[in-house]
Short mmCIF file of C-alpha atoms in Angstrom, two decimals:
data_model
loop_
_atom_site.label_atom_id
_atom_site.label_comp_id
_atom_site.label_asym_id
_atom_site.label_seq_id
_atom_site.Cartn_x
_atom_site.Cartn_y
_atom_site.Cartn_z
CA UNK V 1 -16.67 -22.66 10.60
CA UNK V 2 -20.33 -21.63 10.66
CA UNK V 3 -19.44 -18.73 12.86
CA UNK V 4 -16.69 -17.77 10.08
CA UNK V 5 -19.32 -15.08 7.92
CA UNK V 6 -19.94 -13.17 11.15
CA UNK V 7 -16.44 -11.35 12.01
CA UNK V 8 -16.28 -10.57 8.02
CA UNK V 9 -19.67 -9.18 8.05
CA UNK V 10 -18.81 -6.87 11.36
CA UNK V 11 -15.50 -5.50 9.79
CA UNK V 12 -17.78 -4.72 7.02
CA UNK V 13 -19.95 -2.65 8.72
CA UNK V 14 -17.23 -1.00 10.17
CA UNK V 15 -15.99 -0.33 7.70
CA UNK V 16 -19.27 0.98 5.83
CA UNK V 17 -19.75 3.17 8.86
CA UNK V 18 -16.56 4.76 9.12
CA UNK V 19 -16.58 5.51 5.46
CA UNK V 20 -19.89 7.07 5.64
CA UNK V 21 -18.82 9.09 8.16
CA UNK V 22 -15.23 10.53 6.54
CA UNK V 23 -17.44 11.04 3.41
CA UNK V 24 -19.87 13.25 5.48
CA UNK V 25 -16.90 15.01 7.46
CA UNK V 26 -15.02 15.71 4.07
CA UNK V 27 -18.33 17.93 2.35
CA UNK V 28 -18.49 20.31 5.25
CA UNK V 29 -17.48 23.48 4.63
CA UNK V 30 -15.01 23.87 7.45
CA UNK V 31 -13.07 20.79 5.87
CA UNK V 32 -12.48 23.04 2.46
CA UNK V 33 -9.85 25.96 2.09
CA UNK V 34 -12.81 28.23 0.33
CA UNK V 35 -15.29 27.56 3.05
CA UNK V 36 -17.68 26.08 1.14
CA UNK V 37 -19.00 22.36 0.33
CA UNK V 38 -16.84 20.24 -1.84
CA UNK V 39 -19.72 18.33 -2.86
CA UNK V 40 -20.88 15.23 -2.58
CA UNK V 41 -19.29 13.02 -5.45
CA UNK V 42 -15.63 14.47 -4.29
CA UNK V 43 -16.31 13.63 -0.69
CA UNK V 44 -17.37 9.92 -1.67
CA UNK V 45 -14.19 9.73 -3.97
CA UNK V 46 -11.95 10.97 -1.40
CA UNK V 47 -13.44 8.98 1.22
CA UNK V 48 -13.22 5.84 -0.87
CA UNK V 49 -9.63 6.35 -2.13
CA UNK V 50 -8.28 6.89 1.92
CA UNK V 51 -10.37 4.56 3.76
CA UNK V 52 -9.20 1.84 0.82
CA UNK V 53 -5.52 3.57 0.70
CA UNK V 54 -5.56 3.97 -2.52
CA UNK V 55 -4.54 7.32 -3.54
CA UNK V 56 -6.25 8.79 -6.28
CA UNK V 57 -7.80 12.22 -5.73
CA UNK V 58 -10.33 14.41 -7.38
CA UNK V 59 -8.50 17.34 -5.53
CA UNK V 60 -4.93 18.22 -4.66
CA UNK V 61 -4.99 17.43 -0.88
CA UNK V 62 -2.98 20.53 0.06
CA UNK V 63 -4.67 22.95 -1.98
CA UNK V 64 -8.08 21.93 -1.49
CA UNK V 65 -8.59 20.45 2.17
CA UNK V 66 -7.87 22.49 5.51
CA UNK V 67 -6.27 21.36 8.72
CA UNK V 68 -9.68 19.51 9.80
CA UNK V 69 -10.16 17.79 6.38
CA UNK V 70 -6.52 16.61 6.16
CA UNK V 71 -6.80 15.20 9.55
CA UNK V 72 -9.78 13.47 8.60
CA UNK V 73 -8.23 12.03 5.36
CA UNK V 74 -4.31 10.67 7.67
CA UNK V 75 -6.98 9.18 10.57
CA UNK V 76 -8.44 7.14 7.65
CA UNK V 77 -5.49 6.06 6.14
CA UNK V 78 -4.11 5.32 9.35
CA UNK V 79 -7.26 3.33 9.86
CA UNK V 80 -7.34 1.57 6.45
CA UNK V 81 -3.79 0.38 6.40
CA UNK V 82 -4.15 -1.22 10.10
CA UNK V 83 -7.99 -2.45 9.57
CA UNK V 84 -10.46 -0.67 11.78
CA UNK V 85 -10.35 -3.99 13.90
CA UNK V 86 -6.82 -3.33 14.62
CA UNK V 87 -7.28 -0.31 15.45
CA UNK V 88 -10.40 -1.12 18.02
CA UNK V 89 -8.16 -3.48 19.96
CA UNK V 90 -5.84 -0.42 20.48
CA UNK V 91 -8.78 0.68 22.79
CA UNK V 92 -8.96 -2.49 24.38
CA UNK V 93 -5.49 -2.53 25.16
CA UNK V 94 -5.37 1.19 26.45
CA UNK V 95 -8.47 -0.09 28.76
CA UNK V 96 -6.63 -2.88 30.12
CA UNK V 97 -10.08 -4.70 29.06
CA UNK V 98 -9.86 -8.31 28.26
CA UNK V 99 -10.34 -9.21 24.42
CA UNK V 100 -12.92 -11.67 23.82
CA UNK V 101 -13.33 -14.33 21.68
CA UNK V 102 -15.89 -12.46 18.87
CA UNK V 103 -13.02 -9.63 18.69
CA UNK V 104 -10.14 -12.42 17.72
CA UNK V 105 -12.59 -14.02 15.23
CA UNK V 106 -12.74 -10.35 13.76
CA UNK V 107 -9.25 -9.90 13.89
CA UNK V 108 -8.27 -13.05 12.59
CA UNK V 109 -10.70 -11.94 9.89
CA UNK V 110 -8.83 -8.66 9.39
CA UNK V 111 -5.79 -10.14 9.58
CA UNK V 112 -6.03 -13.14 6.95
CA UNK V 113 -4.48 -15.76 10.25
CA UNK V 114 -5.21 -18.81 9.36
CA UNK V 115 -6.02 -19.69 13.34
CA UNK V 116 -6.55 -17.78 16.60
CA UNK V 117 -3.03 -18.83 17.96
CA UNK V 118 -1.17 -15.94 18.99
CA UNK V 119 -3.34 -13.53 17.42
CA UNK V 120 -3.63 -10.63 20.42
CA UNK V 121 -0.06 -10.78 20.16
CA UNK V 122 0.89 -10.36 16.84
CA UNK V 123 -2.01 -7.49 16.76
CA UNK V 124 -0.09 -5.94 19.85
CA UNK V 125 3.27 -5.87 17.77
CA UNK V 126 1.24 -4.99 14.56
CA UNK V 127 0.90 -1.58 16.92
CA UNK V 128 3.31 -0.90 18.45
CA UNK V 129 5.42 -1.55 15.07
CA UNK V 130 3.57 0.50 13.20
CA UNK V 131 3.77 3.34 15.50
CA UNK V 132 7.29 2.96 16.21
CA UNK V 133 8.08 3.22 12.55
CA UNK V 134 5.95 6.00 11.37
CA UNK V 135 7.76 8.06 14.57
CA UNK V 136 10.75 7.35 12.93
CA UNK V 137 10.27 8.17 9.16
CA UNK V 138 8.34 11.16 10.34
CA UNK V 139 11.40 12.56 12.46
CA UNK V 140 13.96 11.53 8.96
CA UNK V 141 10.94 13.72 7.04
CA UNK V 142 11.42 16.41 9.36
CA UNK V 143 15.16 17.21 8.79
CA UNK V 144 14.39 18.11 5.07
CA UNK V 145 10.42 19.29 5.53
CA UNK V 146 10.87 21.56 8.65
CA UNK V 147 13.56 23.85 7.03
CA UNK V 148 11.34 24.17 4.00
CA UNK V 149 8.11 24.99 5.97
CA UNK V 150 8.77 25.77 9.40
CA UNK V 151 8.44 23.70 12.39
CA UNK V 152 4.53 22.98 12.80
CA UNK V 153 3.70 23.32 9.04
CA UNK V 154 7.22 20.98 8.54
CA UNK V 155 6.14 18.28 11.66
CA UNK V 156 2.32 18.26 10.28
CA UNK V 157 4.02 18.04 6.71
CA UNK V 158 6.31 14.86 8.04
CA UNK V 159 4.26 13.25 10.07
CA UNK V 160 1.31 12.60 6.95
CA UNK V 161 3.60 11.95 5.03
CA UNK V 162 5.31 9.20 7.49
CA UNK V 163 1.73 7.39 7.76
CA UNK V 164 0.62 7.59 4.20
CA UNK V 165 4.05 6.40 3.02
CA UNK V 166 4.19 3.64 5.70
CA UNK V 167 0.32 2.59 5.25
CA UNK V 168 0.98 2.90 1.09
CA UNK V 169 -1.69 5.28 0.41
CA UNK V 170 0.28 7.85 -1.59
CA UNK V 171 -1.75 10.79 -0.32
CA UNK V 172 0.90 13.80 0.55
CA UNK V 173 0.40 17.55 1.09
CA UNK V 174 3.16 19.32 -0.88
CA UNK V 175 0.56 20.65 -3.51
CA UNK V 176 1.60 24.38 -2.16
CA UNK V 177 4.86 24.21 -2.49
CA UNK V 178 5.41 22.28 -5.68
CA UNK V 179 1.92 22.91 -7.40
CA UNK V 180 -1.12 20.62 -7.50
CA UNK V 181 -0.79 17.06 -8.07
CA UNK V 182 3.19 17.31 -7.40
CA UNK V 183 3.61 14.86 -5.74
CA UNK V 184 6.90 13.78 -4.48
CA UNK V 185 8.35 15.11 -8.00
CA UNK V 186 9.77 18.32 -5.88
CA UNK V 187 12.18 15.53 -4.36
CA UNK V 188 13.10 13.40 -6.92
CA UNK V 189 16.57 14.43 -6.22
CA UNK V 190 16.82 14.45 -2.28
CA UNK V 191 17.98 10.79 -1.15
CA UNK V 192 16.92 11.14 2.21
CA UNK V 193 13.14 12.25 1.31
CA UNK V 194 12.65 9.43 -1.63
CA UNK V 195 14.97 6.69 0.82
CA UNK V 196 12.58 7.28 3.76
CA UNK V 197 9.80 6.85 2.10
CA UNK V 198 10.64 4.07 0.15
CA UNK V 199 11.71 2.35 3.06
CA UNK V 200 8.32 2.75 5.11
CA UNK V 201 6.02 1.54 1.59
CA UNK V 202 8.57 -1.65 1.79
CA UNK V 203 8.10 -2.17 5.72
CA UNK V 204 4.60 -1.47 5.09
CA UNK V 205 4.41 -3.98 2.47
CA UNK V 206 5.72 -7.23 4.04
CA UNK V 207 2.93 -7.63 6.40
CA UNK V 208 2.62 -7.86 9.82
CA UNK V 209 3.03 -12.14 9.79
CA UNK V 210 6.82 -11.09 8.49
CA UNK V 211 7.39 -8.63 11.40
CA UNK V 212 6.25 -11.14 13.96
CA UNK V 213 7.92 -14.05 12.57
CA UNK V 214 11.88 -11.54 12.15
CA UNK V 215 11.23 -10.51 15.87
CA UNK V 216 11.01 -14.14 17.21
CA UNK V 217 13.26 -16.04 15.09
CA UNK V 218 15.79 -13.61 14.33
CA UNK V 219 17.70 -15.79 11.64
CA UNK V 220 17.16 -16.61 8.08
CA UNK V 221 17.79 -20.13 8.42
CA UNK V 222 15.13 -20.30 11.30
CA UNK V 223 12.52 -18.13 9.21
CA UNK V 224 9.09 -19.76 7.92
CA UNK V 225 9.05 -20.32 4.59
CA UNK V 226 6.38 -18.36 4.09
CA UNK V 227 8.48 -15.33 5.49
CA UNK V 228 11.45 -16.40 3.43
CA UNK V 229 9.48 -16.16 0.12
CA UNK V 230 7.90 -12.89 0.66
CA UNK V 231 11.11 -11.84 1.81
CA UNK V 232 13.04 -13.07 -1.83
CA UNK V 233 10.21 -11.88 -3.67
CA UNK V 234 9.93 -8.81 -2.12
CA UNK V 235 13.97 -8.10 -3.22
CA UNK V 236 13.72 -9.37 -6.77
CA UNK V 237 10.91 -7.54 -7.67
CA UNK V 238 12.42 -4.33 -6.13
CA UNK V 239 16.03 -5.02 -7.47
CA UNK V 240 14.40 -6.19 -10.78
CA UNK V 241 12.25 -3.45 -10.89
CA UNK V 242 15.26 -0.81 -10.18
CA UNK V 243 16.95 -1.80 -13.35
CA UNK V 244 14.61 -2.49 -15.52
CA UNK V 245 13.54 1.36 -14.70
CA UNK V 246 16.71 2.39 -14.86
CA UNK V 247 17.95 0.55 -18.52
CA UNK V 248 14.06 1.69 -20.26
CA UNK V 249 14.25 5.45 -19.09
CA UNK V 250 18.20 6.14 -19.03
CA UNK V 251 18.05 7.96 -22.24
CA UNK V 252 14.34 9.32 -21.72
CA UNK V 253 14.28 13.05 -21.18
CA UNK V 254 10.26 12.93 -19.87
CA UNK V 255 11.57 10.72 -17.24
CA UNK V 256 15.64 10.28 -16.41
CA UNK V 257 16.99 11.21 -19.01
CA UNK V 258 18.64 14.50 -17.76
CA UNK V 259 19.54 13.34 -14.33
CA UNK V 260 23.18 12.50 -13.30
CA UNK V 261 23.98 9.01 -12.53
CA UNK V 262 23.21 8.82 -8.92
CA UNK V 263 19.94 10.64 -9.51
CA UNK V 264 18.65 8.14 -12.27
CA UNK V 265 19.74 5.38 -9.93
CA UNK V 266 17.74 6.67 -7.16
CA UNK V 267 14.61 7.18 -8.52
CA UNK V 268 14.64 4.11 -10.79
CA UNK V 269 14.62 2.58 -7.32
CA UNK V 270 11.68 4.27 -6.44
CA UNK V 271 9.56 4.00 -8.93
CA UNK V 272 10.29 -0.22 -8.48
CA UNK V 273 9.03 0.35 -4.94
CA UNK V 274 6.04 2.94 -5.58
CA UNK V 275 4.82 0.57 -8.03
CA UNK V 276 4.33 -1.96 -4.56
CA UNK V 277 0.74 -0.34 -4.09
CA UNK V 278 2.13 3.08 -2.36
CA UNK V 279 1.44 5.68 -5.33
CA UNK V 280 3.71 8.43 -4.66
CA UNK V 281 4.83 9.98 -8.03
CA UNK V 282 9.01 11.03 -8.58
CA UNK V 283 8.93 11.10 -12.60
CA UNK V 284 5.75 11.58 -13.43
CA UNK V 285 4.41 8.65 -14.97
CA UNK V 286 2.59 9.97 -18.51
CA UNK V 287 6.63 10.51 -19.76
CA UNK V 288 6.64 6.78 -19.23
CA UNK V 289 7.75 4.37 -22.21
CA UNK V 290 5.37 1.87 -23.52
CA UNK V 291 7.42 -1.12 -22.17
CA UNK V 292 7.58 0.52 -18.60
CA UNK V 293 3.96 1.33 -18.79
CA UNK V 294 3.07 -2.36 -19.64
CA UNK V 295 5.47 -3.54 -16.54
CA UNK V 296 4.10 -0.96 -13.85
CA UNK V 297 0.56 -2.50 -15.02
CA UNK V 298 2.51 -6.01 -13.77
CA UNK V 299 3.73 -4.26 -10.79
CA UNK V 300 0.34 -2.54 -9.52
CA UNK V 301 -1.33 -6.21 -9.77
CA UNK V 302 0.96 -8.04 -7.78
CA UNK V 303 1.22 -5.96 -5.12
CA UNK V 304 2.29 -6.28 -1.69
CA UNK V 305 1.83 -9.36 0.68
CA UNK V 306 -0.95 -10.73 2.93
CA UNK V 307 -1.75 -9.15 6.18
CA UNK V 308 0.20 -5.94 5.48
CA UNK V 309 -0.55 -2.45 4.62
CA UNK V 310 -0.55 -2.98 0.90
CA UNK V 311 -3.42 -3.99 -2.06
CA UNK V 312 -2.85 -6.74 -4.92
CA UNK V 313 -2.66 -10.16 -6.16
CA UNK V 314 -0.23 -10.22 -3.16
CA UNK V 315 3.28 -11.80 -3.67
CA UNK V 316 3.34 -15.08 -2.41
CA UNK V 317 0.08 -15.56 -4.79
CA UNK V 318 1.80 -15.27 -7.44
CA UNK V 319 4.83 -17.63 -5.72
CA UNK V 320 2.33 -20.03 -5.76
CA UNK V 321 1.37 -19.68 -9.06
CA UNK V 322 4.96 -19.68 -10.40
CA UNK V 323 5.71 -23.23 -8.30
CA UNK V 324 2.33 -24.73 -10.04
CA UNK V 325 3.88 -23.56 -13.20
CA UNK V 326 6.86 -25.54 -12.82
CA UNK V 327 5.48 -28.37 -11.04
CA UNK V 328 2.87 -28.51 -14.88
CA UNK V 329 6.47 -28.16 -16.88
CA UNK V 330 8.07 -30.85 -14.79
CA UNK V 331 5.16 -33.25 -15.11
CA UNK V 332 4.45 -33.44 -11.52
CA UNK V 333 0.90 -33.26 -9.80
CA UNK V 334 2.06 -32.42 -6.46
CA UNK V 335 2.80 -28.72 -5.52
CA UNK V 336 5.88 -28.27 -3.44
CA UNK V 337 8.53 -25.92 -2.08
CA UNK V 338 11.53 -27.37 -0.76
CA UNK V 339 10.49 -30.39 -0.42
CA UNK V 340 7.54 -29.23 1.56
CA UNK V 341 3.92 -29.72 -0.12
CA UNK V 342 1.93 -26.83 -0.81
CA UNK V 343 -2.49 -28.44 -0.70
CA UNK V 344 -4.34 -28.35 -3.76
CA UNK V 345 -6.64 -25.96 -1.70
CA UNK V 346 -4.20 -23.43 -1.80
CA UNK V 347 -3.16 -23.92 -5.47
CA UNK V 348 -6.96 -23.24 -6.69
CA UNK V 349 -7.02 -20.64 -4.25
CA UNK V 350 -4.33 -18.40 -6.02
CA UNK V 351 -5.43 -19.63 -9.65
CA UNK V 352 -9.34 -18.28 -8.81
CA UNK V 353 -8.39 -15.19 -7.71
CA UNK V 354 -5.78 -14.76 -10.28
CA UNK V 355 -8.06 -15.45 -13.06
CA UNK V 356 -10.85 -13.28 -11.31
CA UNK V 357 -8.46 -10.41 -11.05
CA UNK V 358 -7.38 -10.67 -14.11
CA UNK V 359 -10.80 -10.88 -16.01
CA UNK V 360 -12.30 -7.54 -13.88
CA UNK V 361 -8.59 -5.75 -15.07
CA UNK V 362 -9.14 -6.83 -18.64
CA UNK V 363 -13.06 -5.79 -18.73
CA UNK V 364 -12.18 -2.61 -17.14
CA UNK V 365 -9.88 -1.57 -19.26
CA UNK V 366 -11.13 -2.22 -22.18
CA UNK V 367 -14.39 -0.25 -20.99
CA UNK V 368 -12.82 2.35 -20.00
CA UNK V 369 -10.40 2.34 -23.42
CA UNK V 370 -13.63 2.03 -25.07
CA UNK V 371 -15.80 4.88 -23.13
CA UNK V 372 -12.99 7.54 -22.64
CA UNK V 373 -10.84 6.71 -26.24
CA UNK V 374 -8.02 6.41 -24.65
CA UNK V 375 -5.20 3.88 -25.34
CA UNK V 376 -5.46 0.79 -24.14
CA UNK V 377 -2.19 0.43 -22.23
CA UNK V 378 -3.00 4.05 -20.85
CA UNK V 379 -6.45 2.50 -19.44
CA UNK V 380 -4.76 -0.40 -18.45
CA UNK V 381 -2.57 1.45 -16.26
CA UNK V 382 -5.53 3.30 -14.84
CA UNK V 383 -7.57 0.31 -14.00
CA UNK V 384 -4.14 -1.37 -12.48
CA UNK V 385 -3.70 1.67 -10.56
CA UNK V 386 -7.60 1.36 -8.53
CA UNK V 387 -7.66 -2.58 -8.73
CA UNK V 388 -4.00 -2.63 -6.60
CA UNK V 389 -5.20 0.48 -4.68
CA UNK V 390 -1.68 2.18 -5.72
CA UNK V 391 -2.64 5.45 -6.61
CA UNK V 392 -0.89 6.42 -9.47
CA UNK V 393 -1.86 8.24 -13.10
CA UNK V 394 -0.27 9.25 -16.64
CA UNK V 395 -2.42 12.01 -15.91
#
């Protein structure tokens, strides 16, 4: 373990490199539609919101950046969803260059593996997965984006949108034809737009332990538990979240209230799944009630899970949380799932950074309730929004 600081300290500086360099590439001229410099402070915040996938933007990425500075922005994402040291290995792999042990300290690192068992492999699947499933959201995209904007402008158009959906960044490039800040609000009613891009933010958001785990066993019953609970949680938060949505907003004019049945359905369903950390925007979240407010606050904190594309608590954190709950109702000491003990290491693990979380959301928002006068729950959402790296506003 003394070795352990150095692979987290070299993805660091990776990582502190490459985001000094997008913020440098994103204030050139040539990477704004007007030709000049879109200063410093909106470089940095751009920067910081793609490298971390978060979302947020200063500027409407359409309207403001060119063809260079969106590239910049989708390499970035595509880079902070995988982990630069992901990414890296790619390299390695294309050189047919053996990966040494350093490199799987970093990418167990990156990863969040508990050992280095298996780890070039999983990393290879992470890849080719990824890859594999942003080519095929991209070419569902295309079938409603290139008849809109014509084949390159449509393929560019899908193939963002693909990535940032897939690595949950919630960046997308329809600002022209919707005006700024549209996000995906232009399809709220087009199934196949909203049901391809939900579906990449939940792939996205499983993690790549899930992936590797579905490929080899290829049977519930033969699943870790591990996989098994992200899996369940994964549903009931989604399902739970669809009609919750869906009961709070079915009379609400700012939000469903004038859709037909299937359309409130829909994107009830994907604003459960947005919520996971991804960011894109179907309803427009300031027409949101108070009580679906408070829960999208729940949502953004939680997350995704471990080792995925996604920000947050994470899910099976707050699992493990829920199981010490009712092991403290029950009167028991021990930890378990299934009959299967989960260490007190673990335990303290999820209630520190629980608690930690939950004191910088609390400062934060009252700060910034305090600084901006805003309402609290409006802050709140705000703070959620950055802390889970989601991406989303009441504006």
């Amino acid at each position: 373990m003394l070795g352990a600081p150095l692979p987290g300290f070299l993805t660091g500086l990776e990582n502190a490199v490459a985001f000094g360099l997008t913020q440098l590439l994103l204030t050139l001229p040539i990477a704004s539609r007007d030709g000049q410099s879109a200063g410093f402070f909106t470089g940095l915040f751009t920067a910081t919101s793609s490298t971390c996938v978060t979302g947020l933007i200063l500027v409407d990425t359409w309207t403001q950046w060119t063809l260079f500075g969106q590239a910049v922005i989708l390499t970035m994402i595509q880079l902070g969803g995988l982990g630069f040291m992901t990414v890296i290995t790619l390299v390695s792999f294309a050189l047919h260059r053996r990966i040494g042990l350093s490199e799987r300290l970093i990418m167990v690192s990156t990863l969040n593996l508990n050992d280095m068992d298996g780890v070039v492999r999983v990393v290879r699947h992470a890849l080719i997965g990824t890859f594999a499933m942003e080519t095929a959201g991209a070419v569902l995209m295309s079938v409603c984006l290139i008849p809109e904007f014509g084949f390159l402008k449509g393929t560019w158009h899908a193939v963002f949108h693909a990535v940032s959906s897939f690595c949950n960044a919630g960046f997308d490039l329809l600002g022209g034809r919707f005006g700024a800040f549209s996000s995906l609000a232009g399809y709220n009613d087009n199934p196949l737009m909203l049901g391809t891009t939900a579906a990449l933010i939940v792939v996205g958001g499983l993690g790549f332990f899930v992936w590797e785990d579905i490929v080899d066993k290829r049977c519930w019953s033969r699943l870790s538990v591990y996989s098994k609970m992200v899996l369940l949680i994964t549903a009931v938060l989604i399902v739970g979240g669809a009609l919750f949505f869906l009961m709070e907003e079915f009379d609400n004019p700012a939000t469903l209230g004038d859709m037909p049945l299937w359309q409130k359905g829909l994107n009830a369903l994907f604003q459960s799944v947005t919520l996971r950390t991804a960011g894109f925007d179907a309803l427009g979240q300031g027409g949101l009630t108070d009580s679906s407010l408070a829960l999208s606050v729940i949502f953004m904190l939680i997350g995704g899970s471990s080792g995925s594309t996604a920000g947050g608590l994470k899910t099976v954190t707050v699992a493990v949380l829920l199981l010490a709950f009712r092991a403290g109702v029950q009167g028991r000491e021990e930890v378990t799932l299934r009959g299967r003990a989960i260490s007190h290491r673990r335990v303290m693990n999820a209630m520190t950074l629980t608690l930690m979380v939950v004191f910088l959301f609390m400062v934060s928002s009252m700060l910034l309730s305090t600084v901006d006068g805003l309402p609290f729950l409006s802050a709140a959402f705000e703070v959620a929004s950055a802390m889970g790296t989601v991406g989303l506003t009441v504006g």
